[in-house]
Amino acid sequence: MRSSDVLGYSFSAIRLRKMRAGLTTLGVAIGIAAIVALLSFTAGLQVTMTDQFEEGFGSDTLTVSSGGGIFDMLGGGSGDSDFSLLLNDTDAINSIEHVESTVATMTKTIQANFSGNVVPASLSGINFTAYTSMYTTFIAEVGSIPESPNDTDVIIGSLIANPWDNGTIIAEVGDEVSIVWTGRVNGSIVQTNYTGTVVAILEEIGGFGFGPSDMGFYIPIDWAVKFFDTDEIASITVKMDTEEQDEIDALIEEIEDLFEGLVTVTQPAALLGMMEDMLGILNIFLAGIAGISLIVAGVGIMNIMIVSLIERTREIGILKGMGMHGRTVLGIFLSEAMMIGFLGGIFGIVAGVFMGNLIGGITSNLGDSGIMPPGSPANIPPITPIFSFELLTFAIVFGVGVAVIFGLYPAWRASKLKPVDALRFE
Amino acid sequence: MTATLEYTMESEDFIPKVIEIKNLTKLYMMGEVPVAALRGVSLSVNKGEFIAVIGPSGSGKSTLLNMIGALDRPTSGTVLVNGTDISTLTDNQLADLRQSVGFVYQTFNLISRLDAIGNVELPLSIAGVRKKLRRSKAEVMLKIVGLGDRIHHKPSELSGGERQRVAVARALVNNPAFIIMDEPTGNLDTKTGLEIMEFAKKLNREQGITLIIVTHDLEIGSQARRTIRLRDGQIESDEVNY
């Protein structure tokens, strides 16, 4: 029998039981739609996060901090300590091989008062010039970053100036800002303040990371040392002149030895890799969940095909009686399963593309919808689901594959029926 | 056959072939107990014969028919169909052999979702004949059985006699070596049954098609030129009617 005739015959059998075939196809379509929607979304998420990380981190930098580093921030870190990095520690680091430059960052939490609008902010004391050369995202959108700044010069992130991202501007270049810091100096609690002038507002950065942030508030490091009356700093960012992981590892070890293991050296690029690994696991996990629904659909296919086999035993007997080979019977049943899988795959892809875009749309609109609190919207970048050719091909192949695998047993049983027995079947 | 047919049956389309059976036995297992359905049957069928196999139920008629029709293998003895011993054939070879056998069943055994022409086309489709050729062949065959105006009717839209004629057309369409009819009139009223028998006789007389009819109806059996009586798995009598 010609394969086109086998397909035609199978199709006529499917058409006869539209409802049954339709429901089975729906089962496959739901599974495929879940796979397409989830995987396209995580693919989009991965790209978005990778972009964010690469912008926020600088791939050729290391961050040296006292204590447990970022793992302290994640909570539970023992945070050893009495040990603090000092401003002049940068000199020691600068003398190590493969260190191109360093930037020390002093971090304090302050209240910034822009003529009545009080915003809590994380203030960073930095060397403007060195920071600019370290991070490409440290660029002024309005005003300019001074090369030799005055003590009272202040640079702010876009979200400080425009906290709700809705046009309500609370700070502009040239505005004065009153900075209030409450802290402990030499054992006694003091509240000090000074008035600075906004000289630049940064371009929107988005994302998150170790580098400049939209919520940042930057003053010159020299002034920070005087104002806070300390030369203890939070972290030192190191720019490297190598991309060889061996050399980077050696450099990390050398810095750690330099401070006798009291500092943590974090390689953002390695973090990025870690994050990608985690996303990969998430991907497998989600695909697994979607895969389960497809397996359920496969069991459905097997079920209706066994019912169909029993109903059509006599028909199989007639066909074999006319000289049809067992493998042709196998082909007829398998192509029925295949058609269901293929149709389910097509419908599933259409539904999956729709669902993926829907999920993407919902997450993109979170900021505007008021679900997320003000101040955080820019940290949720729009996630565009990615429907790669590979994903769509995989979806079809997987749908057809599952259908064929689960159709194999009923088809095999049909092909093995003896014509005499099948013809006698009532 | 009329002159307006698109396809003309050629004389070689109707070349009859021979069946030769020697000492055929067939045992079935009924649970643990072997039951002999056939015990040493020998007979031969010449081309162009019209044979009725009659006998009460349980006499082994259907078993004999399954052997002749290459649907089953004998327990012992030989069955030569077209000179081929079916006991030596693989499943696929048996299937190929069945393509040259026309079967007409008591219950018609049409595929209900296919229309008349779809049913008649099936044996050709199984044999790998191209769509165009098999369509015209099937159409001719349906005209021969008098259903030229009903080719697109589903079996459910046809009467019993019409269904059986579709079945006959289906049995004939692939130029079979011979046609086996298993109680072809069993599900039909007397008048329609006689019509089918008349048609069968005409096929045998005019086209020289070898016909083997299995029946328990003595009246039907008496219309054949040769009557074989089976009882308890053996041939009781084998005589030619004049």
PDB file of C-alpha atoms in Angstrom, chain A residues 106-112 119-125 178-184 190-192 215 217 219 227-228 234:
ATOM      1  CA  MET A 106      32.277  53.981  50.882  1.00  0.00           C
ATOM      2  CA  THR A 107      28.612  53.204  51.445  1.00  0.00           C
ATOM      3  CA  LYS A 108      26.293  54.880  53.942  1.00  0.00           C
ATOM      4  CA  THR A 109      22.550  55.055  54.260  1.00  0.00           C
ATOM      5  CA  ILE A 110      21.307  58.620  54.319  1.00  0.00           C
ATOM      6  CA  GLN A 111      18.182  60.719  53.989  1.00  0.00           C
ATOM      7  CA  ALA A 112      18.241  63.107  51.074  1.00  0.00           C
ATOM      8  CA  VAL A 119      14.120  60.078  49.984  1.00  0.00           C
ATOM      9  CA  PRO A 120      16.124  57.429  51.735  1.00  0.00           C
ATOM     10  CA  ALA A 121      19.151  56.637  49.654  1.00  0.00           C
ATOM     11  CA  SER A 122      22.272  54.567  49.679  1.00  0.00           C
ATOM     12  CA  LEU A 123      25.126  57.024  49.395  1.00  0.00           C
ATOM     13  CA  SER A 124      28.353  55.969  47.765  1.00  0.00           C
ATOM     14  CA  GLY A 125      31.565  57.846  48.154  1.00  0.00           C
ATOM     15  CA  SER A 178      20.220  68.430  52.096  1.00  0.00           C
ATOM     16  CA  ILE A 179      21.907  65.212  53.181  1.00  0.00           C
ATOM     17  CA  VAL A 180      21.298  63.891  56.664  1.00  0.00           C
ATOM     18  CA  TRP A 181      23.281  61.060  58.132  1.00  0.00           C
ATOM     19  CA  THR A 182      22.609  59.512  61.480  1.00  0.00           C
ATOM     20  CA  GLY A 183      25.339  57.284  62.786  1.00  0.00           C
ATOM     21  CA  ARG A 184      27.855  56.565  65.462  1.00  0.00           C
ATOM     22  CA  VAL A 190      25.432  61.917  65.952  1.00  0.00           C
ATOM     23  CA  GLN A 191      23.280  63.420  63.269  1.00  0.00           C
ATOM     24  CA  THR A 192      25.172  65.449  60.761  1.00  0.00           C
ATOM     25  CA  MET A 215      18.788  54.382  43.061  1.00  0.00           C
ATOM     26  CA  PHE A 217      23.555  58.719  45.234  1.00  0.00           C
ATOM     27  CA  ILE A 219      29.570  62.019  46.250  1.00  0.00           C
ATOM     28  CA  PHE A 227      32.015  64.065  56.265  1.00  0.00           C
ATOM     29  CA  PHE A 228      31.654  60.633  57.814  1.00  0.00           C
ATOM     30  CA  ALA A 234      32.627  49.058  52.035  1.00  0.00           C
TER      31      ALA A 234
END
